Amino acid sequence: MRTPVIAGNWKLFKTIAESVALINELKPLVANNHGVEIVVAPVFTALSPVCAAIQGSNIRLAAQNCFWEEEGAFTGEVAPKLLKDAGCSHVIIGHSERRQYFGETDLSVNKKTKAAIAARLTAIVCVGETLAERESEQTFSVIEKQVQAGLAGLAVDDFAKVVIAYEPVWAIGTGKTASDAQAQEVHLFIRNLIAGLFNQSIAGAVRILYGGSVKPDNVKGLMAQPDIDGALVGGASLKAESFAAIATFNV
Ligand code: 13P
């Protein structure tokens, strides 16, 4: 009942030409897989060319960040409606790299999420604990705070435009994936949290993605978990072959 989402976060990689070349390689490899929502998130400068390249395909476009204001004297920022204008259907919000290097907070995540939804973008809201937090047994309290504050004030209807991504920081780019059981445990915790904060029907419908060293050889085990509804993929999304293998985990 929850359509899986496989999203590739290209981070700060690839020129426009490289981005378009990757799409052209990817398209035929995933063309027949209509059971999965396949999303790619290139850098801002490649959004429009990638939008042109995905026309007529089953690949959808995400940005990696947005601002919360629609317009104004905010040098260097990009508004959700401009992402929509460039062809995006999705936007990643609150990635741990933004929290770590660019001062993203639960409050800015909340403002950005609301602005993205208002612009009719699907917000992929990222949460996740650091290694120190996991080792000091704070995983659940950290996730609870990030989910509660990040999604505070959302209306029930807004959840049609929300996807949550659980990305343990210690698993990102390290080759160290959370075990299927470790990931499932946190996904279930998030779903129960949403049930308590909002309601059971939203909790049952919201997609919760796992991110952190997802590869072709571990995606099936993760996707077999009852509360894992997809993947947010970094490194393995930069090559057509590995991303296609992940995006076709179900065939
Ligand atoms: P890796 O798949 O490279 O670990 O990155 C995960 C990630 O941060 C996706 O947003």
PDB file of C-alpha atoms and ligand atoms in Angstrom:
ATOM      1  CA  MET A   1       0.000   0.000   0.000  1.00  0.00           C
ATOM      2  CA  ARG A   2       2.996   2.333   0.482  1.00  0.00           C
ATOM      3  CA  THR A   3       4.694   2.861  -2.882  1.00  0.00           C
ATOM      4  CA  PRO A   4       8.442   2.446  -2.322  1.00  0.00           C
ATOM      5  CA  VAL A   5      10.702   5.413  -3.016  1.00  0.00           C
ATOM      6  CA  ILE A   6      14.274   5.021  -4.196  1.00  0.00           C
ATOM      7  CA  ALA A   7      15.980   8.407  -4.238  1.00  0.00           C
ATOM      8  CA  GLY A   8      19.525   9.193  -5.335  1.00  0.00           C
ATOM      9  CA  ASN A   9      21.194  12.070  -3.525  1.00  0.00           C
ATOM     10  CA  TRP A  10      23.994  13.149  -5.817  1.00  0.00           C
ATOM     11  CA  LYS A  11      25.362  15.611  -3.229  1.00  0.00           C
ATOM     12  CA  LEU A  12      28.075  17.894  -4.632  1.00  0.00           C
ATOM     13  CA  PHE A  13      28.985  15.741  -7.597  1.00  0.00           C
ATOM     14  CA  LYS A  14      28.671  16.014 -11.380  1.00  0.00           C
ATOM     15  CA  THR A  15      28.632  18.761 -13.963  1.00  0.00           C
ATOM     16  CA  ILE A  16      25.568  19.379 -16.105  1.00  0.00           C
ATOM     17  CA  ALA A  17      26.943  17.171 -18.888  1.00  0.00           C
ATOM     18  CA  GLU A  18      27.793  14.380 -16.438  1.00  0.00           C
ATOM     19  CA  SER A  19      24.353  14.623 -14.817  1.00  0.00           C
ATOM     20  CA  VAL A  20      22.532  14.372 -18.144  1.00  0.00           C
ATOM     21  CA  ALA A  21      24.783  11.490 -19.236  1.00  0.00           C
ATOM     22  CA  LEU A  22      23.937   9.603 -16.035  1.00  0.00           C
ATOM     23  CA  ILE A  23      20.201  10.099 -16.643  1.00  0.00           C
ATOM     24  CA  ASN A  24      20.499   8.879 -20.212  1.00  0.00           C
ATOM     25  CA  GLU A  25      22.270   5.753 -19.008  1.00  0.00           C
ATOM     26  CA  LEU A  26      19.797   5.218 -16.187  1.00  0.00           C
ATOM     27  CA  LYS A  27      16.553   5.675 -18.108  1.00  0.00           C
ATOM     28  CA  PRO A  28      16.508   2.382 -20.035  1.00  0.00           C
ATOM     29  CA  LEU A  29      17.685   0.427 -16.982  1.00  0.00           C
ATOM     30  CA  VAL A  30      14.698   1.458 -14.852  1.00  0.00           C
ATOM     31  CA  ALA A  31      12.121   2.147 -17.571  1.00  0.00           C
ATOM     32  CA  ASN A  32       9.835  -0.774 -16.819  1.00  0.00           C
ATOM     33  CA  ASN A  33       9.778  -0.412 -13.067  1.00  0.00           C
ATOM     34  CA  HIS A  34       6.562   1.460 -12.415  1.00  0.00           C
ATOM     35  CA  GLY A  35       6.048   0.028  -8.933  1.00  0.00           C
ATOM     36  CA  VAL A  36       8.736   2.278  -7.459  1.00  0.00           C
ATOM     37  CA  GLU A  37       8.942   6.072  -7.206  1.00  0.00           C
ATOM     38  CA  ILE A  38      12.426   6.765  -8.572  1.00  0.00           C
ATOM     39  CA  VAL A  39      13.911  10.158  -7.742  1.00  0.00           C
ATOM     40  CA  VAL A  40      17.253  11.826  -8.439  1.00  0.00           C
ATOM     41  CA  ALA A  41      18.632  14.902  -6.677  1.00  0.00           C
ATOM     42  CA  PRO A  42      21.357  16.669  -8.677  1.00  0.00           C
ATOM     43  CA  VAL A  43      23.054  19.957  -7.755  1.00  0.00           C
ATOM     44  CA  PHE A  44      21.012  23.136  -8.349  1.00  0.00           C
ATOM     45  CA  THR A  45      22.782  24.065 -11.584  1.00  0.00           C
ATOM     46  CA  ALA A  46      21.886  20.713 -13.171  1.00  0.00           C
ATOM     47  CA  LEU A  47      18.186  20.702 -12.177  1.00  0.00           C
ATOM     48  CA  SER A  48      16.810  22.224 -15.337  1.00  0.00           C
ATOM     49  CA  PRO A  49      18.907  20.163 -17.783  1.00  0.00           C
ATOM     50  CA  VAL A  50      18.108  16.998 -15.826  1.00  0.00           C
ATOM     51  CA  CYS A  51      14.428  17.960 -15.902  1.00  0.00           C
ATOM     52  CA  ALA A  52      14.640  18.043 -19.699  1.00  0.00           C
ATOM     53  CA  ALA A  53      16.485  14.718 -19.769  1.00  0.00           C
ATOM     54  CA  ILE A  54      13.887  12.863 -17.650  1.00  0.00           C
ATOM     55  CA  GLN A  55      10.889  13.979 -19.742  1.00  0.00           C
ATOM     56  CA  GLY A  56       8.751  10.994 -20.661  1.00  0.00           C
ATOM     57  CA  SER A  57      10.544   8.728 -18.182  1.00  0.00           C
ATOM     58  CA  ASN A  58       9.558   7.377 -14.770  1.00  0.00           C
ATOM     59  CA  ILE A  59      12.367   9.297 -13.049  1.00  0.00           C
ATOM     60  CA  ARG A  60      11.447  12.290 -10.915  1.00  0.00           C
ATOM     61  CA  LEU A  61      13.468  15.279  -9.835  1.00  0.00           C
ATOM     62  CA  ALA A  62      14.452  16.522  -6.380  1.00  0.00           C
ATOM     63  CA  ALA A  63      16.539  19.398  -5.091  1.00  0.00           C
ATOM     64  CA  GLN A  64      18.905  18.868  -2.178  1.00  0.00           C
ATOM     65  CA  ASN A  65      17.801  21.898  -0.165  1.00  0.00           C
ATOM     66  CA  CYS A  66      15.550  24.970  -0.282  1.00  0.00           C
ATOM     67  CA  PHE A  67      14.886  28.178   1.629  1.00  0.00           C
ATOM     68  CA  TRP A  68      11.570  28.916   3.352  1.00  0.00           C
ATOM     69  CA  GLU A  69      10.803  32.363   1.926  1.00  0.00           C
ATOM     70  CA  GLU A  70       9.196  32.764  -1.495  1.00  0.00           C
ATOM     71  CA  GLU A  71      11.312  35.740  -2.549  1.00  0.00           C
ATOM     72  CA  GLY A  72      13.173  38.741  -1.185  1.00  0.00           C
ATOM     73  CA  ALA A  73      16.623  39.985  -0.286  1.00  0.00           C
ATOM     74  CA  PHE A  74      18.072  36.565   0.565  1.00  0.00           C
ATOM     75  CA  THR A  75      21.261  36.331  -1.454  1.00  0.00           C
ATOM     76  CA  GLY A  76      22.213  32.812  -2.429  1.00  0.00           C
ATOM     77  CA  GLU A  77      18.951  31.122  -1.475  1.00  0.00           C
ATOM     78  CA  VAL A  78      16.464  29.234  -3.653  1.00  0.00           C
ATOM     79  CA  ALA A  79      12.708  29.198  -2.964  1.00  0.00           C
ATOM     80  CA  PRO A  80      10.535  26.075  -3.206  1.00  0.00           C
ATOM     81  CA  LYS A  81       8.390  27.594  -5.956  1.00  0.00           C
ATOM     82  CA  LEU A  82      11.535  28.143  -8.039  1.00  0.00           C
ATOM     83  CA  LEU A  83      12.432  24.485  -7.592  1.00  0.00           C
ATOM     84  CA  LYS A  84       8.967  23.646  -8.823  1.00  0.00           C
ATOM     85  CA  ASP A  85       9.581  26.031 -11.718  1.00  0.00           C
ATOM     86  CA  ALA A  86      12.795  24.140 -12.546  1.00  0.00           C
ATOM     87  CA  GLY A  87      10.865  20.851 -12.703  1.00  0.00           C
ATOM     88  CA  CYS A  88      11.291  19.421  -9.205  1.00  0.00           C
ATOM     89  CA  SER A  89       8.591  17.318  -7.584  1.00  0.00           C
ATOM     90  CA  HIS A  90      10.629  16.623  -4.440  1.00  0.00           C
ATOM     91  CA  VAL A  91      13.127  18.365  -2.173  1.00  0.00           C
ATOM     92  CA  ILE A  92      15.471  16.864   0.428  1.00  0.00           C
ATOM     93  CA  ILE A  93      15.354  18.785   3.705  1.00  0.00           C
ATOM     94  CA  GLY A  94      17.587  18.608   6.777  1.00  0.00           C
ATOM     95  CA  HIS A  95      20.180  16.179   5.478  1.00  0.00           C
ATOM     96  CA  SER A  96      22.743  15.489   8.222  1.00  0.00           C
ATOM     97  CA  GLU A  97      25.472  17.105   6.108  1.00  0.00           C
ATOM     98  CA  ARG A  98      23.450  20.323   6.141  1.00  0.00           C
ATOM     99  CA  ARG A  99      22.910  20.010   9.888  1.00  0.00           C
ATOM    100  CA  GLN A 100      26.629  19.338  10.399  1.00  0.00           C
ATOM    101  CA  TYR A 101      28.240  21.844   8.001  1.00  0.00           C
ATOM    102  CA  PHE A 102      25.630  24.512   7.301  1.00  0.00           C
ATOM    103  CA  GLY A 103      23.910  25.153  10.609  1.00  0.00           C
ATOM    104  CA  GLU A 104      20.619  23.465   9.722  1.00  0.00           C
ATOM    105  CA  THR A 105      18.462  23.080  12.839  1.00  0.00           C
ATOM    106  CA  ASP A 106      15.165  21.403  13.627  1.00  0.00           C
ATOM    107  CA  LEU A 107      13.573  24.859  13.415  1.00  0.00           C
ATOM    108  CA  SER A 108      14.934  25.581   9.924  1.00  0.00           C
ATOM    109  CA  VAL A 109      13.941  22.063   8.873  1.00  0.00           C
ATOM    110  CA  ASN A 110      10.421  22.782  10.075  1.00  0.00           C
ATOM    111  CA  LYS A 111      10.185  26.098   8.202  1.00  0.00           C
ATOM    112  CA  LYS A 112      11.596  24.587   5.015  1.00  0.00           C
ATOM    113  CA  THR A 113       9.283  21.577   5.212  1.00  0.00           C
ATOM    114  CA  LYS A 114       6.211  23.798   5.528  1.00  0.00           C
ATOM    115  CA  ALA A 115       7.381  26.032   2.666  1.00  0.00           C
ATOM    116  CA  ALA A 116       8.077  23.025   0.434  1.00  0.00           C
ATOM    117  CA  ILE A 117       4.628  21.563   1.082  1.00  0.00           C
ATOM    118  CA  ALA A 118       3.007  24.944   0.418  1.00  0.00           C
ATOM    119  CA  ALA A 119       4.750  24.960  -2.984  1.00  0.00           C
ATOM    120  CA  ARG A 120       3.330  21.437  -3.647  1.00  0.00           C
ATOM    121  CA  LEU A 121       6.733  19.760  -3.418  1.00  0.00           C
ATOM    122  CA  THR A 122       7.187  16.468  -1.592  1.00  0.00           C
ATOM    123  CA  ALA A 123       9.538  17.095   1.322  1.00  0.00           C
ATOM    124  CA  ILE A 124      12.002  14.290   2.070  1.00  0.00           C
ATOM    125  CA  VAL A 125      12.743  15.158   5.684  1.00  0.00           C
ATOM    126  CA  CYS A 126      15.966  13.622   7.027  1.00  0.00           C
ATOM    127  CA  VAL A 127      16.646  12.557  10.590  1.00  0.00           C
ATOM    128  CA  GLY A 128      19.384  10.470  12.154  1.00  0.00           C
ATOM    129  CA  GLU A 129      21.681  10.049  15.126  1.00  0.00           C
ATOM    130  CA  THR A 130      25.462  10.355  15.255  1.00  0.00           C
ATOM    131  CA  LEU A 131      27.720   7.522  16.389  1.00  0.00           C
ATOM    132  CA  ALA A 132      28.288   9.228  19.759  1.00  0.00           C
ATOM    133  CA  GLU A 133      24.536   9.547  20.234  1.00  0.00           C
ATOM    134  CA  ARG A 134      23.979   5.884  19.381  1.00  0.00           C
ATOM    135  CA  GLU A 135      26.777   4.749  21.663  1.00  0.00           C
ATOM    136  CA  SER A 136      25.394   6.789  24.537  1.00  0.00           C
ATOM    137  CA  GLU A 137      21.945   5.280  23.944  1.00  0.00           C
ATOM    138  CA  GLN A 138      20.354   8.523  22.837  1.00  0.00           C
ATOM    139  CA  THR A 139      19.199   7.268  19.429  1.00  0.00           C
ATOM    140  CA  PHE A 140      15.497   7.290  20.234  1.00  0.00           C
ATOM    141  CA  SER A 141      15.509  10.609  22.094  1.00  0.00           C
ATOM    142  CA  VAL A 142      17.433  12.290  19.238  1.00  0.00           C
ATOM    143  CA  ILE A 143      15.095  10.888  16.590  1.00  0.00           C
ATOM    144  CA  GLU A 144      12.052  11.825  18.640  1.00  0.00           C
ATOM    145  CA  LYS A 145      13.213  15.424  18.961  1.00  0.00           C
ATOM    146  CA  GLN A 146      14.099  15.714  15.252  1.00  0.00           C
ATOM    147  CA  VAL A 147      10.766  14.258  14.114  1.00  0.00           C
ATOM    148  CA  GLN A 148       8.664  16.190  16.602  1.00  0.00           C
ATOM    149  CA  ALA A 149      10.341  19.560  15.970  1.00  0.00           C
ATOM    150  CA  GLY A 150      10.899  19.039  12.256  1.00  0.00           C
ATOM    151  CA  LEU A 151       7.251  18.200  11.582  1.00  0.00           C
ATOM    152  CA  ALA A 152       5.703  20.456  14.240  1.00  0.00           C
ATOM    153  CA  GLY A 153       2.515  22.203  13.203  1.00  0.00           C
ATOM    154  CA  LEU A 154       1.922  20.186  10.052  1.00  0.00           C
ATOM    155  CA  ALA A 155      -1.714  19.576   9.158  1.00  0.00           C
ATOM    156  CA  VAL A 156      -3.012  16.071   8.558  1.00  0.00           C
ATOM    157  CA  ASP A 157      -3.408  16.822   4.831  1.00  0.00           C
ATOM    158  CA  ASP A 158       0.229  17.909   4.583  1.00  0.00           C
ATOM    159  CA  PHE A 159       1.385  14.328   5.036  1.00  0.00           C
ATOM    160  CA  ALA A 160       0.514  13.479   1.460  1.00  0.00           C
ATOM    161  CA  LYS A 161       3.611  15.581   0.691  1.00  0.00           C
ATOM    162  CA  VAL A 162       5.950  14.232   3.365  1.00  0.00           C
ATOM    163  CA  VAL A 163       8.469  11.417   3.188  1.00  0.00           C
ATOM    164  CA  ILE A 164      10.784  10.761   6.137  1.00  0.00           C
ATOM    165  CA  ALA A 165      14.350   9.545   5.651  1.00  0.00           C
ATOM    166  CA  TYR A 166      16.147   7.867   8.535  1.00  0.00           C
ATOM    167  CA  GLU A 167      19.875   8.210   7.930  1.00  0.00           C
ATOM    168  CA  PRO A 168      22.103   7.224  10.829  1.00  0.00           C
ATOM    169  CA  VAL A 169      25.044   9.613  10.475  1.00  0.00           C
ATOM    170  CA  TRP A 170      27.544   6.851  11.265  1.00  0.00           C
ATOM    171  CA  ALA A 171      26.318   4.858   8.257  1.00  0.00           C
ATOM    172  CA  ILE A 172      26.647   7.668   5.695  1.00  0.00           C
ATOM    173  CA  GLY A 173      29.532   7.251   3.295  1.00  0.00           C
ATOM    174  CA  THR A 174      31.227   4.816   5.667  1.00  0.00           C
ATOM    175  CA  GLY A 175      30.275   1.538   4.022  1.00  0.00           C
ATOM    176  CA  LYS A 176      28.856   0.630   7.433  1.00  0.00           C
ATOM    177  CA  THR A 177      25.127   0.029   6.925  1.00  0.00           C
ATOM    178  CA  ALA A 178      22.778  -0.296   9.848  1.00  0.00           C
ATOM    179  CA  SER A 179      21.736  -3.939  10.094  1.00  0.00           C
ATOM    180  CA  ASP A 180      18.264  -4.711   8.785  1.00  0.00           C
ATOM    181  CA  ALA A 181      17.091  -5.112  12.382  1.00  0.00           C
ATOM    182  CA  GLN A 182      18.734  -1.885  13.595  1.00  0.00           C
ATOM    183  CA  ALA A 183      17.107   0.081  10.778  1.00  0.00           C
ATOM    184  CA  GLN A 184      13.715  -1.604  11.221  1.00  0.00           C
ATOM    185  CA  GLU A 185      13.766  -0.828  14.945  1.00  0.00           C
ATOM    186  CA  VAL A 186      14.159   2.904  14.334  1.00  0.00           C
ATOM    187  CA  HIS A 187      11.683   2.940  11.433  1.00  0.00           C
ATOM    188  CA  LEU A 188       9.042   1.339  13.631  1.00  0.00           C
ATOM    189  CA  PHE A 189       9.856   3.844  16.369  1.00  0.00           C
ATOM    190  CA  ILE A 190       9.337   6.718  13.904  1.00  0.00           C
ATOM    191  CA  ARG A 191       6.052   5.256  12.662  1.00  0.00           C
ATOM    192  CA  ASN A 192       4.747   4.882  16.213  1.00  0.00           C
ATOM    193  CA  LEU A 193       5.890   8.415  16.967  1.00  0.00           C
ATOM    194  CA  ILE A 194       3.909   9.742  13.988  1.00  0.00           C
ATOM    195  CA  ALA A 195       0.869   7.786  15.194  1.00  0.00           C
ATOM    196  CA  GLY A 196       1.139   9.489  18.579  1.00  0.00           C
ATOM    197  CA  LEU A 197       1.883  12.970  17.252  1.00  0.00           C
ATOM    198  CA  PHE A 198      -0.663  12.866  14.413  1.00  0.00           C
ATOM    199  CA  ASN A 199      -2.779   9.767  13.885  1.00  0.00           C
ATOM    200  CA  GLN A 200      -2.686   6.104  13.012  1.00  0.00           C
ATOM    201  CA  SER A 201      -3.774   6.518   9.417  1.00  0.00           C
ATOM    202  CA  ILE A 202      -0.986   9.019   8.667  1.00  0.00           C
ATOM    203  CA  ALA A 203       1.498   6.719  10.389  1.00  0.00           C
ATOM    204  CA  GLY A 204       0.331   3.816   8.256  1.00  0.00           C
ATOM    205  CA  ALA A 205       0.632   5.782   5.027  1.00  0.00           C
ATOM    206  CA  VAL A 206       3.831   7.814   5.451  1.00  0.00           C
ATOM    207  CA  ARG A 207       6.864   6.459   3.622  1.00  0.00           C
ATOM    208  CA  ILE A 208      10.001   6.098   5.761  1.00  0.00           C
ATOM    209  CA  LEU A 209      13.223   5.657   3.787  1.00  0.00           C
ATOM    210  CA  TYR A 210      16.519   4.315   5.050  1.00  0.00           C
ATOM    211  CA  GLY A 211      19.783   5.991   4.054  1.00  0.00           C
ATOM    212  CA  GLY A 212      23.403   5.153   4.800  1.00  0.00           C
ATOM    213  CA  SER A 213      25.606   2.977   2.596  1.00  0.00           C
ATOM    214  CA  VAL A 214      22.699   1.421   0.690  1.00  0.00           C
ATOM    215  CA  LYS A 215      24.152  -0.764  -2.087  1.00  0.00           C
ATOM    216  CA  PRO A 216      22.784  -3.292  -4.575  1.00  0.00           C
ATOM    217  CA  ASP A 217      23.787  -6.129  -2.247  1.00  0.00           C
ATOM    218  CA  ASN A 218      22.044  -4.875   0.895  1.00  0.00           C
ATOM    219  CA  VAL A 219      18.924  -3.192  -0.494  1.00  0.00           C
ATOM    220  CA  LYS A 220      16.790  -6.335  -0.610  1.00  0.00           C
ATOM    221  CA  GLY A 221      17.321  -7.156   3.063  1.00  0.00           C
ATOM    222  CA  LEU A 222      16.494  -3.616   4.086  1.00  0.00           C
ATOM    223  CA  MET A 223      13.418  -3.452   1.846  1.00  0.00           C
ATOM    224  CA  ALA A 224      12.139  -6.728   3.280  1.00  0.00           C
ATOM    225  CA  GLN A 225      11.662  -5.013   6.649  1.00  0.00           C
ATOM    226  CA  PRO A 226       8.021  -4.138   7.277  1.00  0.00           C
ATOM    227  CA  ASP A 227       8.609  -0.453   8.072  1.00  0.00           C
ATOM    228  CA  ILE A 228      11.296   0.365   5.499  1.00  0.00           C
ATOM    229  CA  ASP A 229       9.638   1.918   2.456  1.00  0.00           C
ATOM    230  CA  GLY A 230      12.604   2.886   0.358  1.00  0.00           C
ATOM    231  CA  ALA A 231      16.136   4.204   0.300  1.00  0.00           C
ATOM    232  CA  LEU A 232      17.978   7.484   0.097  1.00  0.00           C
ATOM    233  CA  VAL A 233      21.158   6.562  -1.697  1.00  0.00           C
ATOM    234  CA  GLY A 234      24.379   8.572  -1.836  1.00  0.00           C
ATOM    235  CA  GLY A 235      27.512   7.036  -3.338  1.00  0.00           C
ATOM    236  CA  ALA A 236      25.778   4.192  -5.151  1.00  0.00           C
ATOM    237  CA  SER A 237      23.443   6.654  -6.917  1.00  0.00           C
ATOM    238  CA  LEU A 238      26.336   8.199  -8.859  1.00  0.00           C
ATOM    239  CA  LYS A 239      26.615   5.241 -11.237  1.00  0.00           C
ATOM    240  CA  ALA A 240      23.728   4.131 -13.437  1.00  0.00           C
ATOM    241  CA  GLU A 241      24.392   0.441 -12.935  1.00  0.00           C
ATOM    242  CA  SER A 242      24.411   0.468  -9.128  1.00  0.00           C
ATOM    243  CA  PHE A 243      21.521   2.921  -8.783  1.00  0.00           C
ATOM    244  CA  ALA A 244      19.434   0.954 -11.291  1.00  0.00           C
ATOM    245  CA  ALA A 245      20.161  -2.255  -9.392  1.00  0.00           C
ATOM    246  CA  ILE A 246      18.903  -0.610  -6.199  1.00  0.00           C
ATOM    247  CA  ALA A 247      15.879   0.972  -7.902  1.00  0.00           C
ATOM    248  CA  THR A 248      14.871  -2.411  -9.317  1.00  0.00           C
ATOM    249  CA  PHE A 249      15.248  -4.294  -6.012  1.00  0.00           C
ATOM    250  CA  ASN A 250      11.659  -5.509  -6.525  1.00  0.00           C
ATOM    251  CA  VAL A 251      12.052  -7.154  -9.949  1.00  0.00           C
TER     252      VAL A 251
HETATM  253  P1  13P B   1      25.829   6.980   1.161  1.00  0.00           P
HETATM  254  O1  13P B   1      24.842   6.102   0.449  1.00  0.00           O
HETATM  255  O2  13P B   1      26.980   7.402   0.322  1.00  0.00           O
HETATM  256  O3  13P B   1      26.221   6.396   2.486  1.00  0.00           O
HETATM  257  O4  13P B   1      25.048   8.356   1.509  1.00  0.00           O
HETATM  258  C1  13P B   1      23.819   8.290   2.120  1.00  0.00           C
HETATM  259  C2  13P B   1      23.210   9.639   2.094  1.00  0.00           C
HETATM  260  O5  13P B   1      23.666  10.555   2.756  1.00  0.00           O
HETATM  261  C3  13P B   1      22.048   9.860   1.224  1.00  0.00           C
HETATM  262  O6  13P B   1      21.439  11.078   1.493  1.00  0.00           O
END
